[in-house]
């Protein structure tokens, strides 16, 4: 993909990354005790704040339901009750149970076996599951499987669009290719960069009224178009 040809100067992805590392430090992602917990968190975090996911995961853990076997076998209403803090709990319970059944059937519940599958094929398998889109699939690959893929989310699009890197209208895979083509193929870098972009999005780069004066990326050329 070609870079978005805005008229103004564009920063390199590497310069943004290094600047953010210096300004904000390591983000220690993904906060979880096991790769399976990362995968559950990646599903639950859709459309909600992380603090709500933490509450849902704590409840699953307390109920000894944080495994593919228990998630697949317990009644759906029981899973819904446990993950209620994460919002959209009926849909998310169905996604978690569908994912867990697939995980058991396809990989006998072994995360190690799952991540022995070539990344491209595994991504396609994940995308074939109901309720798992590219952002969730890539989060699973990167943060649970330590595979070198870049996660694109709304914060990434907004920050890159405001810094003249993309138009913001590109499809997911095109924006991801833009990043992969411009960064060294390093899992830890992809891990940290995505986490840093999320931190910037949450703290400064709000959809309306962004705080560019305080933001560590404020020194890079940017423009703000706020749509109602
Ligand atoms: S808040 Fe402003 S400076 Fe920071 S990333 Fe967003 S547009 Fe850039």
GROMACS .gro file of C-alpha atoms and ligand atoms in nm:
model
  236
    1UNK     CA    1   0.000   0.000   0.000
    2UNK     CA    2   0.123   0.351  -0.072
    3UNK     CA    3   0.133   0.599   0.211
    4UNK     CA    4  -0.152   0.847   0.222
    5UNK     CA    5  -0.043   1.138   0.008
    6UNK     CA    6  -0.142   1.426   0.231
    7UNK     CA    7   0.029   1.753   0.151
    8UNK     CA    8   0.191   1.795   0.490
    9UNK     CA    9   0.501   1.631   0.626
   10UNK     CA   10   0.457   1.277   0.754
   11UNK     CA   11   0.653   1.125   1.043
   12UNK     CA   12   0.798   0.775   1.007
   13UNK     CA   13   0.638   0.498   1.210
   14UNK     CA   14   0.973   0.429   1.370
   15UNK     CA   15   1.011   0.788   1.488
   16UNK     CA   16   0.661   0.782   1.639
   17UNK     CA   17   0.738   0.454   1.810
   18UNK     CA   18   1.072   0.558   1.955
   19UNK     CA   19   0.928   0.884   2.073
   20UNK     CA   20   0.641   0.707   2.248
   21UNK     CA   21   0.871   0.454   2.414
   22UNK     CA   22   1.082   0.736   2.552
   23UNK     CA   23   0.780   0.939   2.663
   24UNK     CA   24   0.554   0.670   2.807
   25UNK     CA   25   0.781   0.372   2.878
   26UNK     CA   26   0.694   0.004   2.849
   27UNK     CA   27   0.325  -0.081   2.872
   28UNK     CA   28   0.367  -0.447   2.981
   29UNK     CA   29   0.103  -0.596   2.754
   30UNK     CA   30  -0.087  -0.823   2.757
   31UNK     CA   31  -0.175  -0.837   3.131
   32UNK     CA   32  -0.274  -1.205   3.175
   33UNK     CA   33  -0.160  -1.521   3.353
   34UNK     CA   34  -0.175  -1.750   3.049
   35UNK     CA   35  -0.214  -1.743   2.669
   36UNK     CA   36  -0.568  -1.878   2.710
   37UNK     CA   37  -0.655  -1.587   2.938
   38UNK     CA   38  -0.515  -1.350   2.673
   39UNK     CA   39  -0.749  -1.504   2.417
   40UNK     CA   40  -1.049  -1.473   2.648
   41UNK     CA   41  -0.954  -1.111   2.717
   42UNK     CA   42  -0.918  -1.038   2.344
   43UNK     CA   43  -1.276  -1.156   2.291
   44UNK     CA   44  -1.419  -0.979   2.595
   45UNK     CA   45  -1.250  -0.646   2.529
   46UNK     CA   46  -1.456  -0.576   2.218
   47UNK     CA   47  -1.652  -0.252   2.274
   48UNK     CA   48  -1.569  -0.211   2.639
   49UNK     CA   49  -1.305  -0.067   2.873
   50UNK     CA   50  -1.034  -0.298   2.999
   51UNK     CA   51  -1.139  -0.250   3.362
   52UNK     CA   52  -1.468  -0.427   3.278
   53UNK     CA   53  -1.280  -0.715   3.116
   54UNK     CA   54  -1.070  -0.754   3.430
   55UNK     CA   55  -1.385  -0.789   3.640
   56UNK     CA   56  -1.530  -1.048   3.402
   57UNK     CA   57  -1.206  -1.248   3.396
   58UNK     CA   58  -1.181  -1.236   3.776
   59UNK     CA   59  -1.532  -1.380   3.798
   60UNK     CA   60  -1.451  -1.655   3.546
   61UNK     CA   61  -1.139  -1.742   3.742
   62UNK     CA   62  -1.321  -1.747   4.076
   63UNK     CA   63  -1.580  -1.982   3.924
   64UNK     CA   64  -1.305  -2.208   3.781
   65UNK     CA   65  -1.439  -2.134   3.434
   66UNK     CA   66  -1.126  -1.997   3.272
   67UNK     CA   67  -1.054  -2.292   3.046
   68UNK     CA   68  -1.182  -2.411   2.709
   69UNK     CA   69  -1.335  -2.721   2.864
   70UNK     CA   70  -1.541  -2.540   3.126
   71UNK     CA   71  -1.639  -2.256   2.895
   72UNK     CA   72  -1.757  -2.504   2.634
   73UNK     CA   73  -1.952  -2.722   2.875
   74UNK     CA   74  -2.119  -2.487   3.120
   75UNK     CA   75  -2.465  -2.360   3.037
   76UNK     CA   76  -2.459  -2.043   2.837
   77UNK     CA   77  -2.661  -1.859   3.104
   78UNK     CA   78  -2.389  -1.934   3.361
   79UNK     CA   79  -2.119  -1.791   3.133
   80UNK     CA   80  -2.335  -1.487   3.061
   81UNK     CA   81  -2.371  -1.419   3.432
   82UNK     CA   82  -1.995  -1.442   3.491
   83UNK     CA   83  -1.896  -1.213   3.207
   84UNK     CA   84  -2.178  -0.965   3.252
   85UNK     CA   85  -1.940  -0.679   3.356
   86UNK     CA   86  -1.782  -0.684   3.008
   87UNK     CA   87  -2.109  -0.581   2.838
   88UNK     CA   88  -2.280  -0.746   2.538
   89UNK     CA   89  -2.263  -1.054   2.760
   90UNK     CA   90  -2.504  -1.270   2.559
   91UNK     CA   91  -2.314  -1.225   2.234
   92UNK     CA   92  -1.975  -1.254   2.405
   93UNK     CA   93  -2.077  -1.573   2.587
   94UNK     CA   94  -2.175  -1.724   2.250
   95UNK     CA   95  -1.841  -1.617   2.097
   96UNK     CA   96  -1.643  -1.753   2.394
   97UNK     CA   97  -1.825  -2.083   2.382
   98UNK     CA   98  -1.792  -2.113   2.003
   99UNK     CA   99  -1.421  -2.035   2.030
  100UNK     CA  100  -1.374  -2.285   2.316
  101UNK     CA  101  -1.553  -2.567   2.129
  102UNK     CA  102  -1.339  -2.502   1.823
  103UNK     CA  103  -1.025  -2.492   2.040
  104UNK     CA  104  -1.114  -2.829   2.192
  105UNK     CA  105  -1.217  -2.995   1.867
  106UNK     CA  106  -0.939  -2.860   1.649
  107UNK     CA  107  -0.651  -2.850   1.899
  108UNK     CA  108  -0.773  -3.070   2.186
  109UNK     CA  109  -0.763  -2.759   2.405
  110UNK     CA  110  -0.385  -2.721   2.361
  111UNK     CA  111  -0.273  -2.362   2.310
  112UNK     CA  112   0.073  -2.489   2.224
  113UNK     CA  113  -0.068  -2.704   1.944
  114UNK     CA  114  -0.279  -2.414   1.825
  115UNK     CA  115   0.020  -2.184   1.787
  116UNK     CA  116   0.223  -2.445   1.604
  117UNK     CA  117  -0.012  -2.380   1.310
  118UNK     CA  118   0.134  -2.137   1.053
  119UNK     CA  119   0.016  -1.787   1.143
  120UNK     CA  120  -0.160  -1.716   0.816
  121UNK     CA  121  -0.360  -2.037   0.832
  122UNK     CA  122  -0.442  -1.988   1.200
  123UNK     CA  123  -0.560  -1.634   1.129
  124UNK     CA  124  -0.796  -1.768   0.864
  125UNK     CA  125  -0.928  -2.028   1.107
  126UNK     CA  126  -0.990  -1.763   1.372
  127UNK     CA  127  -1.162  -1.534   1.123
  128UNK     CA  128  -1.392  -1.823   1.035
  129UNK     CA  129  -1.529  -1.827   1.390
  130UNK     CA  130  -1.841  -1.631   1.467
  131UNK     CA  131  -1.772  -1.299   1.640
  132UNK     CA  132  -1.396  -1.295   1.576
  133UNK     CA  133  -1.284  -1.017   1.345
  134UNK     CA  134  -0.936  -0.917   1.232
  135UNK     CA  135  -0.854  -0.704   1.538
  136UNK     CA  136  -0.939  -0.989   1.776
  137UNK     CA  137  -0.765  -1.250   1.561
  138UNK     CA  138  -0.448  -1.041   1.540
  139UNK     CA  139  -0.456  -0.968   1.914
  140UNK     CA  140  -0.470  -1.343   1.976
  141UNK     CA  141  -0.185  -1.409   1.732
  142UNK     CA  142   0.037  -1.133   1.867
  143UNK     CA  143  -0.030  -1.136   2.239
  144UNK     CA  144  -0.116  -1.502   2.303
  145UNK     CA  145   0.089  -1.663   2.025
  146UNK     CA  146   0.375  -1.412   1.995
  147UNK     CA  147   0.337  -1.407   1.620
  148UNK     CA  148   0.465  -1.101   1.431
  149UNK     CA  149   0.142  -0.933   1.329
  150UNK     CA  150   0.027  -0.576   1.383
  151UNK     CA  151  -0.307  -0.503   1.550
  152UNK     CA  152  -0.511  -0.222   1.400
  153UNK     CA  153  -0.777  -0.059   1.612
  154UNK     CA  154  -0.975   0.264   1.613
  155UNK     CA  155  -0.701   0.447   1.807
  156UNK     CA  156  -0.436   0.345   1.555
  157UNK     CA  157  -0.647   0.465   1.263
  158UNK     CA  158  -0.728   0.794   1.433
  159UNK     CA  159  -0.369   0.872   1.534
  160UNK     CA  160  -0.223   0.775   1.197
  161UNK     CA  161  -0.491   0.967   1.009
  162UNK     CA  162  -0.432   1.277   1.218
  163UNK     CA  163  -0.059   1.248   1.149
  164UNK     CA  164  -0.107   1.226   0.771
  165UNK     CA  165  -0.002   0.862   0.746
  166UNK     CA  166  -0.329   0.716   0.620
  167UNK     CA  167  -0.658   0.853   0.499
  168UNK     CA  168  -0.847   0.653   0.763
  169UNK     CA  169  -1.075   0.500   0.500
  170UNK     CA  170  -0.851   0.205   0.415
  171UNK     CA  171  -0.970  -0.148   0.491
  172UNK     CA  172  -0.817  -0.322   0.793
  173UNK     CA  173  -0.571  -0.538   0.600
  174UNK     CA  174  -0.443  -0.242   0.400
  175UNK     CA  175  -0.369  -0.039   0.712
  176UNK     CA  176  -0.200  -0.340   0.866
  177UNK     CA  177   0.014  -0.391   0.554
  178UNK     CA  178   0.112  -0.022   0.570
  179UNK     CA  179   0.250  -0.081   0.921
  180UNK     CA  180   0.414  -0.417   0.853
  181UNK     CA  181   0.593  -0.278   0.546
  182UNK     CA  182   0.746   0.004   0.749
  183UNK     CA  183   0.853  -0.169   1.069
  184UNK     CA  184   1.111  -0.439   1.142
  185UNK     CA  185   0.950  -0.780   1.183
  186UNK     CA  186   0.975  -0.793   1.562
  187UNK     CA  187   0.709  -0.929   1.794
  188UNK     CA  188   0.816  -0.716   2.089
  189UNK     CA  189   0.806  -0.399   1.881
  190UNK     CA  190   0.456  -0.477   1.750
  191UNK     CA  191   0.345  -0.565   2.102
  192UNK     CA  192   0.475  -0.240   2.250
  193UNK     CA  193   0.376  -0.011   1.964
  194UNK     CA  194   0.012  -0.117   1.967
  195UNK     CA  195  -0.002  -0.082   2.347
  196UNK     CA  196   0.152   0.266   2.324
  197UNK     CA  197  -0.097   0.375   2.058
  198UNK     CA  198  -0.381   0.258   2.280
  199UNK     CA  199  -0.233   0.457   2.569
  200UNK     CA  200  -0.216   0.771   2.350
  201UNK     CA  201  -0.569   0.714   2.223
  202UNK     CA  202  -0.709   0.677   2.572
  203UNK     CA  203  -0.519   0.962   2.735
  204UNK     CA  204  -0.489   1.225   2.462
  205UNK     CA  205  -0.622   1.146   2.117
  206UNK     CA  206  -0.992   1.155   2.192
  207UNK     CA  207  -1.237   1.151   1.908
  208UNK     CA  208  -1.351   1.498   2.003
  209UNK     CA  209  -1.138   1.752   2.186
  210UNK     CA  210  -0.796   1.579   2.163
  211UNK     CA  211  -0.531   1.707   2.403
  212UNK     CA  212  -0.247   1.770   2.156
  213UNK     CA  213  -0.080   2.020   2.389
  214UNK     CA  214  -0.008   1.748   2.647
  215UNK     CA  215   0.032   1.456   2.405
  216UNK     CA  216   0.384   1.316   2.349
  217UNK     CA  217   0.314   1.320   1.973
  218UNK     CA  218   0.221   1.688   1.978
  219UNK     CA  219   0.555   1.789   1.827
  220UNK     CA  220   0.485   1.589   1.509
  221UNK     CA  221   0.279   1.757   1.235
  222UNK     CA  222  -0.087   1.674   1.273
  223UNK     CA  223  -0.430   1.800   1.187
  224UNK     CA  224  -0.762   1.753   1.359
  225UNK     CA  225  -1.092   1.711   1.183
  226UNK     CA  226  -1.362   1.640   1.434
  227UNK     CA  227  -1.678   1.497   1.287
  228UNK     CA  228  -1.996   1.516   1.490
  229LIG     S1  229  -0.370   1.403   2.059
  229LIG    FE1  230  -0.296   1.533   1.893
  229LIG     S2  231  -0.073   1.509   1.897
  229LIG    FE2  232  -0.161   1.337   2.014
  229LIG     S3  233  -0.182   1.171   1.869
  229LIG    FE3  234  -0.374   1.282   1.868
  229LIG     S4  235  -0.355   1.431   1.702
  229LIG    FE4  236  -0.151   1.359   1.753
   0.00000   0.00000   0.00000
